[in-house]
Coordinates of C-alpha atoms in Angstrom, one line a residue:
X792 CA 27.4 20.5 -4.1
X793 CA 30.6 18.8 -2.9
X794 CA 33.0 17.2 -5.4
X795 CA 32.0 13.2 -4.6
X796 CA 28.6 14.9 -5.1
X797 CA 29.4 15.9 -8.1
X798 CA 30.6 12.6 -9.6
X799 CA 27.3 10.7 -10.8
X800 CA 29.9 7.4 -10.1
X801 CA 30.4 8.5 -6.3
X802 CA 26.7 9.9 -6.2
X803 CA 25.2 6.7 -7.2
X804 CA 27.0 4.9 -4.8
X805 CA 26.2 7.4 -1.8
X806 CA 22.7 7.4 -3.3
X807 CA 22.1 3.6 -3.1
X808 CA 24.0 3.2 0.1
X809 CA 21.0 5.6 1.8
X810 CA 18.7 2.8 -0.1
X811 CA 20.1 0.0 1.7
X812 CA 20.4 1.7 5.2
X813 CA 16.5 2.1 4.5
X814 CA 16.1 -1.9 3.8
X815 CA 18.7 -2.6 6.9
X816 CA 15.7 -1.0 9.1
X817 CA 12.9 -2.4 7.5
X818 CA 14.3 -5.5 7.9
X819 CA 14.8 -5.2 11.2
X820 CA 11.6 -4.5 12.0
X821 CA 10.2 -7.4 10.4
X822 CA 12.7 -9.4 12.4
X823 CA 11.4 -7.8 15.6
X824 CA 7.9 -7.5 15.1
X825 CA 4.9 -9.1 16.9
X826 CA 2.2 -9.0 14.5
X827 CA 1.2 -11.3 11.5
X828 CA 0.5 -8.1 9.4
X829 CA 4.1 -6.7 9.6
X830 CA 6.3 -9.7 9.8
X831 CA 4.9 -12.1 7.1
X832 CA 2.3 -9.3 5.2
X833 CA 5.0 -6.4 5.8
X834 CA 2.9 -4.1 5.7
X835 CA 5.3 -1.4 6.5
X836 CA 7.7 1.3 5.2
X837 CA 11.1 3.2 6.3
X838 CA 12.4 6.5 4.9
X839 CA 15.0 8.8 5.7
X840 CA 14.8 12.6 5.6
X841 CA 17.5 15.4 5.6
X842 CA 17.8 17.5 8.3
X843 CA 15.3 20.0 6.6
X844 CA 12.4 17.2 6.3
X845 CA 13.0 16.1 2.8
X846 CA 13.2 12.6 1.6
X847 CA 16.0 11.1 -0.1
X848 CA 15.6 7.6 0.4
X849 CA 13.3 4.6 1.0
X850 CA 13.5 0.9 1.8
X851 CA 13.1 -0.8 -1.9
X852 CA 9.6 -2.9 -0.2
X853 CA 7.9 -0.2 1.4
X854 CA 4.0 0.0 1.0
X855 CA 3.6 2.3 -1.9
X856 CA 1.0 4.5 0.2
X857 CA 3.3 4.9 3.2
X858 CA 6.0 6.0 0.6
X859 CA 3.9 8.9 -0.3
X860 CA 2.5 10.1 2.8
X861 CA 5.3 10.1 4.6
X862 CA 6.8 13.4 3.4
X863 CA 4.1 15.5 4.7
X864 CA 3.8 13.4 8.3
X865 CA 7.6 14.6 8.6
X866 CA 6.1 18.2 7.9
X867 CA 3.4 18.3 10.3
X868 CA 6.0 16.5 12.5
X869 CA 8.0 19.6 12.4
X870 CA 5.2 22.1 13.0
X871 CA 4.3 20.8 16.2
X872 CA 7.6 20.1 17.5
X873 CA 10.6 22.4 15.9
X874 CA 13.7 20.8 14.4
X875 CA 15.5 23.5 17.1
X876 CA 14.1 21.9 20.1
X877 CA 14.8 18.1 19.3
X878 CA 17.5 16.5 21.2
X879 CA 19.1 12.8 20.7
X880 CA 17.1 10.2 22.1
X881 CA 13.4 11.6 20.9
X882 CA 11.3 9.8 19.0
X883 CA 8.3 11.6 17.7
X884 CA 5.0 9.4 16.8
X885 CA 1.5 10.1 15.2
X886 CA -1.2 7.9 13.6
X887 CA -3.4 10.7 12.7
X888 CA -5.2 10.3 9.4
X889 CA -4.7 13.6 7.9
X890 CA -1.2 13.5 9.4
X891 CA -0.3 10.2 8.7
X892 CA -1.4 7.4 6.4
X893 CA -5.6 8.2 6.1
X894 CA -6.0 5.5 8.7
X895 CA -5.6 5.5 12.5
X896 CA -3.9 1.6 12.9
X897 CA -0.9 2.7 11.0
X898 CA 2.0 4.4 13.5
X899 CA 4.4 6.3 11.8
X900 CA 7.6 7.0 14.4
X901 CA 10.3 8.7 13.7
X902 CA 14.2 9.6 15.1
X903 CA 16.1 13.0 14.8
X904 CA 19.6 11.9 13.8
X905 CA 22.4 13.5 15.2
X906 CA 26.3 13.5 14.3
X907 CA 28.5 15.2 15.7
X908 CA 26.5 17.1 17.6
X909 CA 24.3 18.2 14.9
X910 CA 20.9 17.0 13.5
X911 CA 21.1 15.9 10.3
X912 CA 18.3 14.5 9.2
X913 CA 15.3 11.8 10.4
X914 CA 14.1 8.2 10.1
X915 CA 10.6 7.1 10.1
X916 CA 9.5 3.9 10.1
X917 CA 5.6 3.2 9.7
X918 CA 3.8 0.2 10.1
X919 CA 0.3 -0.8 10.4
X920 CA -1.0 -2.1 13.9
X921 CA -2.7 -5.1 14.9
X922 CA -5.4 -3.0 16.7
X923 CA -5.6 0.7 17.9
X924 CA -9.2 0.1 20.0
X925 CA -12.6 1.4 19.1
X926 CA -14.4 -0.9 16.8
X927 CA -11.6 -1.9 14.8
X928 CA -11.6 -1.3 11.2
X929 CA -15.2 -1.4 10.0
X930 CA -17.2 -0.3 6.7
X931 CA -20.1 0.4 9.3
X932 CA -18.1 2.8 11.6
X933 CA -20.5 6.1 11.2
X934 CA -17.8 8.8 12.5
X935 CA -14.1 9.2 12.7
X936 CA -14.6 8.7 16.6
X937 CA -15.6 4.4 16.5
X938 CA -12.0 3.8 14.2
X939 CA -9.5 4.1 17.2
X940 CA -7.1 6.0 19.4
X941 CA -5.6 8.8 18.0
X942 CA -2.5 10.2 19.1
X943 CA -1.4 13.7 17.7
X944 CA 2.2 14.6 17.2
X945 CA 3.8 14.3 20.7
X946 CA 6.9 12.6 21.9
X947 CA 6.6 8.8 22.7
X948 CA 10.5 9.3 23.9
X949 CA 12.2 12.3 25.2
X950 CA 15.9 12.3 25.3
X951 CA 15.7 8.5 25.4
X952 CA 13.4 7.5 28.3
X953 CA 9.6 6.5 27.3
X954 CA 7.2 8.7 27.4
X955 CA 5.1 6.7 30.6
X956 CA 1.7 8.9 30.0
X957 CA 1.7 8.3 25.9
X958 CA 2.6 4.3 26.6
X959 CA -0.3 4.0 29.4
X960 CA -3.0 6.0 27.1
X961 CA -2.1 3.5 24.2
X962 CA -2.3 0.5 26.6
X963 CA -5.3 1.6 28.5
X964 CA -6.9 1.6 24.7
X965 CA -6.0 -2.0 22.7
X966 CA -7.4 -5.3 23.1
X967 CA -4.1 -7.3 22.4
X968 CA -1.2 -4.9 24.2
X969 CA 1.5 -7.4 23.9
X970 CA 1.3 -7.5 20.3
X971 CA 0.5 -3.9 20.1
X972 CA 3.6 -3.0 21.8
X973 CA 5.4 -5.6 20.2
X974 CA 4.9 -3.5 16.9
X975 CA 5.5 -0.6 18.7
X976 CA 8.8 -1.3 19.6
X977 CA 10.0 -2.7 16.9
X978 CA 9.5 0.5 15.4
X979 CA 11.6 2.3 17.8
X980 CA 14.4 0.0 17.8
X981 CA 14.1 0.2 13.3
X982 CA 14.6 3.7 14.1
X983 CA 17.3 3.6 16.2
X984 CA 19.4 1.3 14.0
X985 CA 18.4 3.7 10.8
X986 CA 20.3 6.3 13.0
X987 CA 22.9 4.0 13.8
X988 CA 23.5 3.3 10.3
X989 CA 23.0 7.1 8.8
X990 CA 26.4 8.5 11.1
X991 CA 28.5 5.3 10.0
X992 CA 27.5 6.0 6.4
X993 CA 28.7 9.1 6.9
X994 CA 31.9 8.5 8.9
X995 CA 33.0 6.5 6.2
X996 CA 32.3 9.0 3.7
X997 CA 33.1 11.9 5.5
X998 CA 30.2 14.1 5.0
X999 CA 29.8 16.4 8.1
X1000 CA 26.1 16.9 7.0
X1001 CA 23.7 15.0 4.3
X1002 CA 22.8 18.6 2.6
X1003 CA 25.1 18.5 -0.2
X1004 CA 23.9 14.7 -0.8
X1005 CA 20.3 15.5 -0.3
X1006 CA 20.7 18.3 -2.8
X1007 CA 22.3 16.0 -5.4
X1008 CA 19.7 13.2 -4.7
X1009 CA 16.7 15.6 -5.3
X1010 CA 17.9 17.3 -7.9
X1011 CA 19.0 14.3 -10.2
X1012 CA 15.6 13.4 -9.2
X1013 CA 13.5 15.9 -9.6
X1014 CA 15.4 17.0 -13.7
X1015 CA 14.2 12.6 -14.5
X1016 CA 11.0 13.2 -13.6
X1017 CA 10.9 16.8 -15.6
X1018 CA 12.5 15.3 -18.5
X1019 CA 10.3 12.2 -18.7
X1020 CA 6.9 14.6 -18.2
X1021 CA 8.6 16.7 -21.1
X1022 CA 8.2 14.2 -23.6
X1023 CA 4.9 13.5 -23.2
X1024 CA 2.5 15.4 -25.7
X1025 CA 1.3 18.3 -23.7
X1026 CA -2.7 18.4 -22.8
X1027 CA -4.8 17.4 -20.1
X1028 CA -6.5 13.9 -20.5
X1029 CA -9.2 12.7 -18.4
X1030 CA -11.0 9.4 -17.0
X1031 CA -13.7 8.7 -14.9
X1032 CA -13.8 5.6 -13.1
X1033 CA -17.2 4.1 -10.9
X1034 CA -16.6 2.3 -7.6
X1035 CA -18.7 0.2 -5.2
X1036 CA -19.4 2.1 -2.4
X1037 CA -22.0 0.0 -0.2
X1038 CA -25.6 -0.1 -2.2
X1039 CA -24.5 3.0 -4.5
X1040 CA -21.6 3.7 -6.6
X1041 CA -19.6 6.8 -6.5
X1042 CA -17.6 7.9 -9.5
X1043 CA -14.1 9.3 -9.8
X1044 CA -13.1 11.6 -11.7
X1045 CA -9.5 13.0 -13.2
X1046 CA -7.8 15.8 -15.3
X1047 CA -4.4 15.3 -15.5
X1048 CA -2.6 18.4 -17.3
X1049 CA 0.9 17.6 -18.8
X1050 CA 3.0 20.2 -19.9
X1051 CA 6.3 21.5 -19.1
X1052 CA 7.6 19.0 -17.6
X1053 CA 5.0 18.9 -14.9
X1054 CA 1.7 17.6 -14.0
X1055 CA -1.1 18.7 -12.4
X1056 CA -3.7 16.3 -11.4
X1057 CA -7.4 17.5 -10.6
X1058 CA -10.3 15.8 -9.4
X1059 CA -13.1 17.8 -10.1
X1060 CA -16.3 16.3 -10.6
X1061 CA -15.2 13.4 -7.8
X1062 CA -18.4 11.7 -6.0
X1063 CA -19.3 13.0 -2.2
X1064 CA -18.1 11.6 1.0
X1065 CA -20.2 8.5 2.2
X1066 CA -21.9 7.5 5.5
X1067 CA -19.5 4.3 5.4
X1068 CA -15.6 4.1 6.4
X1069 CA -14.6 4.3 2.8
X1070 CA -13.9 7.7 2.6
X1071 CA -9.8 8.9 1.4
X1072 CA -7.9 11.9 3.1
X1073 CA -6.5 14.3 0.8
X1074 CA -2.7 12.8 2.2
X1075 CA -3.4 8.8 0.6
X1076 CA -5.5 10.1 -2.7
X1077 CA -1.9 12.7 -3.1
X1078 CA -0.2 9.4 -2.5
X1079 CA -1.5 7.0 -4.9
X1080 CA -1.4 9.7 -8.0
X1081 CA 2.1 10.1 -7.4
X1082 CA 3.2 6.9 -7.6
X1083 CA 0.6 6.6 -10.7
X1084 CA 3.1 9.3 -12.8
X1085 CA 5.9 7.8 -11.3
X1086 CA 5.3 4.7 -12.5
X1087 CA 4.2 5.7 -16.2
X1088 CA 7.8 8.1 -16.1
X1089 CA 9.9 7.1 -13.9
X1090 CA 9.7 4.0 -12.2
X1091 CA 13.0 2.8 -11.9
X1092 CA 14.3 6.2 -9.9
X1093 CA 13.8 5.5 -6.0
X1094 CA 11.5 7.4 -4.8
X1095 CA 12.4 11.0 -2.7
X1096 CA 11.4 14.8 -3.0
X1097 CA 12.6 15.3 -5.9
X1098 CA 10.1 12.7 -8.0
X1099 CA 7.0 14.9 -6.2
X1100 CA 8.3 18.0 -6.8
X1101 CA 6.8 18.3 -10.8
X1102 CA 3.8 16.9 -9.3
X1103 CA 0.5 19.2 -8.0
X1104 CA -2.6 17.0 -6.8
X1105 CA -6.2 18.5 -6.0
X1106 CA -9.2 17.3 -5.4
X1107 CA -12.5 19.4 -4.2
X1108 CA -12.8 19.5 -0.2
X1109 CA -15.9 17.2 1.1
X1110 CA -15.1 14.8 -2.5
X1111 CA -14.5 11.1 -1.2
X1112 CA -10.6 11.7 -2.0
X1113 CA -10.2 14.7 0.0
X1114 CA -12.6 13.7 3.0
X1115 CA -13.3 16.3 5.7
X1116 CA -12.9 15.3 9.5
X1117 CA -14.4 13.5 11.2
X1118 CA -16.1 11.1 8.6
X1119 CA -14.8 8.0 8.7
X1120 CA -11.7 6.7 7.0
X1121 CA -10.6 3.1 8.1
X1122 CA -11.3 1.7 4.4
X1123 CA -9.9 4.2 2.9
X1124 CA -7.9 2.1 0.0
X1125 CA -11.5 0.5 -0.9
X1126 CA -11.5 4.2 -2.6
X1127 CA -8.5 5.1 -3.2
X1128 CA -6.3 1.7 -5.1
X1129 CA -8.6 3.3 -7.6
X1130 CA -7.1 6.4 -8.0
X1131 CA -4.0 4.2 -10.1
X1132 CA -6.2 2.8 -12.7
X1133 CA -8.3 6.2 -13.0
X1134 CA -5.0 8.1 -13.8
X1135 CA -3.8 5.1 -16.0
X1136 CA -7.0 5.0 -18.3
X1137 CA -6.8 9.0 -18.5
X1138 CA -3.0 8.8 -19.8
X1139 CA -4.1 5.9 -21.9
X1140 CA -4.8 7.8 -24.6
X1141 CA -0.9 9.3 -24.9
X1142 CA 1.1 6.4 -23.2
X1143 CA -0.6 3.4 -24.6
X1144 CA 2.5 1.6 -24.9
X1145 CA 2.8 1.9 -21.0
X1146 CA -0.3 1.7 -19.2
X1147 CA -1.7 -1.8 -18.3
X1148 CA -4.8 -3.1 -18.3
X1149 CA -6.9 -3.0 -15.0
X1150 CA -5.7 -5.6 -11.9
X1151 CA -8.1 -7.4 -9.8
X1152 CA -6.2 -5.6 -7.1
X1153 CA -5.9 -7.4 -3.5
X1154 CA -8.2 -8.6 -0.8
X1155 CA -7.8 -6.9 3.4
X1156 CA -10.0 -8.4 5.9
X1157 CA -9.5 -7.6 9.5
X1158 CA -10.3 -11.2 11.6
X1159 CA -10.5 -11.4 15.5
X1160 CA -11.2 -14.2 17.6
X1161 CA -10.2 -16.9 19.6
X1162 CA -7.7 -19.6 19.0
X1163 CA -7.8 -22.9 20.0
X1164 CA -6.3 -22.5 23.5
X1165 CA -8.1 -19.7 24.5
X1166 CA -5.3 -16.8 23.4
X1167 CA -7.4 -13.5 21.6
X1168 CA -6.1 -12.5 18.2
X1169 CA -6.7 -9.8 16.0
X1170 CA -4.9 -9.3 12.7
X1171 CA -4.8 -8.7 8.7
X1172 CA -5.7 -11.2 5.7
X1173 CA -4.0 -10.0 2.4
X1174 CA -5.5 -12.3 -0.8
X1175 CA -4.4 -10.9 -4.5
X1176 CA -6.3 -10.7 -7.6
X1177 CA -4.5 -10.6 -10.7
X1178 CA -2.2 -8.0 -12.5
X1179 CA -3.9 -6.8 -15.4
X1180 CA -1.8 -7.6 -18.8
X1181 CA 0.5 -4.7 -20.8
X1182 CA 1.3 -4.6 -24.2
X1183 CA 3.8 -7.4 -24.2
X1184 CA 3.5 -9.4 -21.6
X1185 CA 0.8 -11.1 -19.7
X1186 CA -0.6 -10.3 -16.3
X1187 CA 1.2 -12.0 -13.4
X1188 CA -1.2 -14.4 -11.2
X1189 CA -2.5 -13.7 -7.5
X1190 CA -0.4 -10.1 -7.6
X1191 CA -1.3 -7.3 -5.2
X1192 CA -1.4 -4.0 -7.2
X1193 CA -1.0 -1.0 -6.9
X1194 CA -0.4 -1.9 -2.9
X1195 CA 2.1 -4.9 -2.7
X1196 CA 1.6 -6.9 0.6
X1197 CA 3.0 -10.4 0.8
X1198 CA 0.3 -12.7 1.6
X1199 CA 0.6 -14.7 4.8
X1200 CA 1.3 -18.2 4.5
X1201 CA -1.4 -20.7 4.9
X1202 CA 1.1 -22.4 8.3
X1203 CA 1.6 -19.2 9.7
X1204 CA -2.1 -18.5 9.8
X1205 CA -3.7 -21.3 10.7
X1206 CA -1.3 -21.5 13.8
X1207 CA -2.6 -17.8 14.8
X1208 CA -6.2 -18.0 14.2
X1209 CA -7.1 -22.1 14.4
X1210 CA -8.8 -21.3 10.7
X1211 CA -7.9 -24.7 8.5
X1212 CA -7.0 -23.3 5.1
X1213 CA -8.9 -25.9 2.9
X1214 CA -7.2 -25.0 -0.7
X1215 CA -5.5 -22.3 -2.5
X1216 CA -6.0 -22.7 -6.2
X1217 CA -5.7 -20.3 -9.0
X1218 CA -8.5 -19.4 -10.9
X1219 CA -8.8 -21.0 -14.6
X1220 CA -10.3 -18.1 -16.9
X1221 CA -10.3 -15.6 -14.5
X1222 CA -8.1 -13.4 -16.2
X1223 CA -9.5 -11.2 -19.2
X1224 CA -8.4 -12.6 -22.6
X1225 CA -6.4 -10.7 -25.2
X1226 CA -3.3 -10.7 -27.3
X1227 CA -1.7 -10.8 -23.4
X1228 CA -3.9 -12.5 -21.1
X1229 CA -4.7 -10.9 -17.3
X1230 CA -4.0 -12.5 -14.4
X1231 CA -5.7 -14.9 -12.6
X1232 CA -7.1 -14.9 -9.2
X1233 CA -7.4 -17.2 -6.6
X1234 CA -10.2 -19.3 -4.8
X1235 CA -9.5 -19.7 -1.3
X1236 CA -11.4 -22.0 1.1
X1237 CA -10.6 -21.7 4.9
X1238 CA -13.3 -23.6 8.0
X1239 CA -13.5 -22.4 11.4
X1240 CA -11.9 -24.6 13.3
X1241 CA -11.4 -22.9 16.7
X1242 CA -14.5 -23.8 18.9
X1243 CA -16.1 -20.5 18.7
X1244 CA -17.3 -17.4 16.0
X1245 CA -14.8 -15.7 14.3
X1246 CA -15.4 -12.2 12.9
X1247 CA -14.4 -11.0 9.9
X1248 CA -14.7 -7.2 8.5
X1249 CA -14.4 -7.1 5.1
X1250 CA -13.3 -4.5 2.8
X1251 CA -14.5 -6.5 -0.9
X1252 CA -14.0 -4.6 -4.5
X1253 CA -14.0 -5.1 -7.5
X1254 CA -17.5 -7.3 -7.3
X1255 CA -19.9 -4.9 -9.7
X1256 CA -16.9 -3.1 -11.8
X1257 CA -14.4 -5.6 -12.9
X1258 CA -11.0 -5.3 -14.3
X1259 CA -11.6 -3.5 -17.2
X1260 CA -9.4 -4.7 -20.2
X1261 CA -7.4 -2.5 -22.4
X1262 CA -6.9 -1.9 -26.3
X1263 CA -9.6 -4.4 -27.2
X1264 CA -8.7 -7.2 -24.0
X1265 CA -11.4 -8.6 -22.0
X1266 CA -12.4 -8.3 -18.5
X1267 CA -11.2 -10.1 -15.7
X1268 CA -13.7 -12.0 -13.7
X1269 CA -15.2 -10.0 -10.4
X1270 CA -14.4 -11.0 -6.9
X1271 CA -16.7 -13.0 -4.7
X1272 CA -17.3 -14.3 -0.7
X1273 CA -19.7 -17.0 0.4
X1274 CA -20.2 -18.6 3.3
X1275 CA -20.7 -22.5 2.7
X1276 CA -21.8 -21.9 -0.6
X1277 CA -24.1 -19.0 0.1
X1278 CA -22.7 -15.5 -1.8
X1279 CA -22.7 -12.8 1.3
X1280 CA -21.7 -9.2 1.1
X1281 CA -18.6 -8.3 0.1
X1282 CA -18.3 -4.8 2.4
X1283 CA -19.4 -5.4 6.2
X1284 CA -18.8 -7.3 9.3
X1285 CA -19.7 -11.3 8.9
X1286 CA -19.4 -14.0 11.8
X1287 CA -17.9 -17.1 11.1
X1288 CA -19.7 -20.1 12.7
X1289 CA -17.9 -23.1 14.1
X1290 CA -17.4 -25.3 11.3
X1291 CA -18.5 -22.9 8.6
X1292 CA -16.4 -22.2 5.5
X1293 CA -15.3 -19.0 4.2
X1294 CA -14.7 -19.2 0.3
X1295 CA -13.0 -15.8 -1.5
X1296 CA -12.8 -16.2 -5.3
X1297 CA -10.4 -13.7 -6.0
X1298 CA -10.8 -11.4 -9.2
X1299 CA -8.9 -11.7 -12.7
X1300 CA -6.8 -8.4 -14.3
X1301 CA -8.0 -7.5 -17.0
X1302 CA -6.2 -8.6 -20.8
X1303 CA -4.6 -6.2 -23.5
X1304 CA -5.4 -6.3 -27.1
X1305 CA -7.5 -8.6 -29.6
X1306 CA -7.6 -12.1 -28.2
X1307 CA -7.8 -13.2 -31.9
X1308 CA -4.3 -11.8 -32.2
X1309 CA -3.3 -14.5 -28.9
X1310 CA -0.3 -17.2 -30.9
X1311 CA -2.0 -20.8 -31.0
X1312 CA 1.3 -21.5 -28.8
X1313 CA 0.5 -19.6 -26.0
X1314 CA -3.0 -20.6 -25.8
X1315 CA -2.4 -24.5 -26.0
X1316 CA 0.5 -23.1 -23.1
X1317 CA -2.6 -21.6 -21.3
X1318 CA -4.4 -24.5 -21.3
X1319 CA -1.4 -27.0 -20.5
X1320 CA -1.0 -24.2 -17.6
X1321 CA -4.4 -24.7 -16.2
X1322 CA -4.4 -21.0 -17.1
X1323 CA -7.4 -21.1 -19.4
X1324 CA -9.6 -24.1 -20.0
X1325 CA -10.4 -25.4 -23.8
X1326 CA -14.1 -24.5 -23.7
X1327 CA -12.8 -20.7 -23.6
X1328 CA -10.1 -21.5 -26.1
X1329 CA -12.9 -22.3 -28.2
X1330 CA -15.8 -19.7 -27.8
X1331 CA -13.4 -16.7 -26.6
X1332 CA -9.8 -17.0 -28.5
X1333 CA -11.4 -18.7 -31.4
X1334 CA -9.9 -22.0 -31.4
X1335 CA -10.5 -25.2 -32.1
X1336 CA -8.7 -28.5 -31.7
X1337 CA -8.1 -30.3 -35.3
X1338 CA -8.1 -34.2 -35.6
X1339 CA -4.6 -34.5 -34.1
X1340 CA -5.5 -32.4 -31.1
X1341 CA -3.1 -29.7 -32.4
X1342 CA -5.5 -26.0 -32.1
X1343 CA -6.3 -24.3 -35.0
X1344 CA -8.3 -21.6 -36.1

């Protein structure tokens, strides 16, 4: 370890310089990009590597399951093409599912950085594509084969030029190629400023190589996380947690063992694969259980090798969180958002004071069409539930969790798709009472206004299990989609008539704690809010308004 290394002052600075390189190309990107999905939902991620493959850094508002899949695309990266035989100018690409993120629209790129001659580490930058041909995402896809191209790891630039035989196969294979390549683009140009930025950041500093860095950075890392597991009571705690598939539910299962100052997460006794696109590679379930510890231990530490290094996941091969190839996968976070709130309730029982109550989690529909004007579009709409509540404070309103898209403007989308967005309104008692109230959903009304169908594939949960509350809270309310007043499905492929309305009602987190021990001050604030109406003042919290109007109980 070098002496500015050495100094936790220096380190931090170094450390969250590397931070804001990351943001610099995620920023970027969302500057450049084509698609609705990356430049208003930013669904995307950037992280930087050593020369080695390790991560040290990641842009502050990267999609938490990119941030943990990442690390191993940079390994399989590196199997198929050696570190040795990289020169400047390649730019290495996959979207495999058990590569990559567990879905084929998302691209991860990344650039070998070189200084001085020398590699010295690698940015990738991921983001989720506005269509990658086959059937699109669907719950109905039967195989791996309807969900797409898939590109193994291979060059899409050697030494700088294009790679003309990768470019033609994508183009040859997408319905909307300007947008498509758009995206594409916009990831090789994040990448090519992150390398930009890396050999500046360490001109200035003077560092003829990241390793003593990366060292310091994982280490510091990697003794919080140890530290923070070695104060938990040692023991293995366990959950199980039922999801809706399509007309059955699969259950989930964990054993997380603490003691150490590691964790080991199993989960045995996991439900089967199913015959619908909801099934989770092994990479995304790894993914999600990592940042579940993380954010029980150590959530304020950015996130790099080190903070995975305590951490061993498993789950039983054929289980749907560790699905075989070639089921199919395109839905895959339908499954596996769950795996956060199954790991919460299992630590429950030792880190009450942390874990929070269930969230109505977030809404993804992939919508294609025509817009007024003829032009074809295919893209992403992101709707939030609500955060569940925490001892202490109350559930935020319409907040994705544990993924943490922005949701697209009501403007931006009605110019793209020719949709009118009738309302956006939150939900009054949608969040589960308690001491701490959950969040509330949303209701969102939106007619087809473009001349013709409009498709939507859907990708509902939370409609039979709600957001559990914790410690004695109440549930959230479940999630619902109707069609001019009539409820439809809330998993499959649904066609939008002309002048039709779509109506989501989004779900409620769950509450924390005894809604009889709620103050009178922050109910009669709830109901002022909108938040919660009197008539559940009255029957659920226990109130009742005296002859002044003040509540009382």
């Amino acid at each position: 370890m070098s002496e500015d290394t050495a100094d936790p002052v220096a380190l931090g600075i170094m450390w969250d310089r590397l931070v804001a390189v990351a943001d610099d190309v995620l920023t970027a990107i969302v500057r450049t990009a084509f698609s609705v999905g990356v430049r208003e939902a930013w669904d995307l991620a950037c992280v930087v590597f050593d020369e080695r493959g390790r991560s040290i850094a990641q842009a502050r508002l990267s999609m938490p399951a990119f941030i943990g899949t990442a690390p191993l695309t940079m390994r399989h990266m590196l199997r198929a093409i050696p570190a040795e035989t990289l020169v400047p100018g390649d730019v290495l690409v996959t979207n495999d599912p058990w590569h990559g993120t567990g879905h084929t629209p998302d691209i991860c790129v990344a650039r070998p950085v070189f200084h001085q001659g020398r590699l010295v580490g690698f940015v990738m930058t991921i983001t989720h594509l506005p269509d990658i041909g086959g059937a699109g995402l669907a719950i109905s896809n039967p195989d791996l084969f309807h969900e797409g191209l898939i590109l193994p790891v291979c060059k899409l630039h050697e030494a700088g030029e294009p790679n003309a035989l990768i470019y033609e196969i994508i183009r040859r294979n997408v319905r909307i190629v300007d947008e498509v390549f758009g995206d594409i683009e916009a990831n090789v140009s994040g990448t090519a400023v992150g390398a930009r930025l890396v050999t500046e950041f360490m001109d200035e500093y003077g560092l003829e190589d990241l390793r003593p860095l990366a060292e310091a950075i994982i280490q510091r890392s990697r003794d919080a996380i140890a530290d923070a597991l070695s104060a938990v009571e040692g023991g293995t705690y366990t959950n199980t947690v039922d999801v809706e598939a399509i007309d059955d539910t699969v259950r989930l299962s964990a054993a997380v063992t603490i003691r150490g100052g590691t964790a080991a997460i199993d989960f045995a006794g996991t439900g089967p694969m199913v015959k619908a696109a909801i099934n989770v590679p092994l990479c995304y379930t790894r993914a999600f259980a990592t940042f579940a510890l993380k954010c029980l231990t150590t959530p304020n530490i950015p996130n790099n090798e080190g903070t995975r290094a305590p951490l061993k996941v498993a789950a039983p091969e054929g289980s749907i969180l560790n699905a075989a190839r070639p089921s199919p996968v395109g839905g895959r976070h339908t499954v596996g958002w769950f795996i956060v709130p199954l790991i919460f309730g299992a630590l429950a029982q030792v880190l009450p004071g942390r874990v929070q109550a269930d969230s109505g989690m977030a809404s993804l529909m992939l919508v294609s069409g025509r817009a007024p004007g003829g032009r074809s579009f295919v893209t992403q709409y992101f709707l939030a539930g609500g955060l569940g509540a925490m001892d202490g404070k109350d559930g935020q309103h319409t907040v994705p969790f544990p993924t943490n898209n922005a949701v697209v403007p009501s403007e931006v989308w009605e110019r793209e798709t020719g949709l009118r967005v009738l309302h956006r309104r939150l939900l009054a008692d949608s969040g589960g009472p308690g001491a701490w109230r959950g969040g509330l959903g949303q209701e969102v009304a939106m007619r087809n206004e473009t001349g013709g169908d409009v498709h939507f594939s859907i990708f509902g949960l939370r409609t039979r299990f709600a957001a559990q509350g914790l410690a004695g809270g109440g549930d959230g309310i479940p999630r619902r989609f109707a069609i001019d007043g009539r409820e439809i499905p809330a998993k499959g492929r649904v066609a939008l008539r002309e002048g039709e309305t779509l109506t989501i009602r989004e779900a409620g987190g769950g509450g924390f704690g005894d809604p009889a021990a709620r103050p009178l001050d922050a109910i009669a604030a709830d109901i002022a809010g909108g938040f919660v109406t009197l008539g559940q003042a009255q029957s659920v919290y226990g109130v009742r308004q005296g002859g002044d109007g003040v509540l009382v109980r």
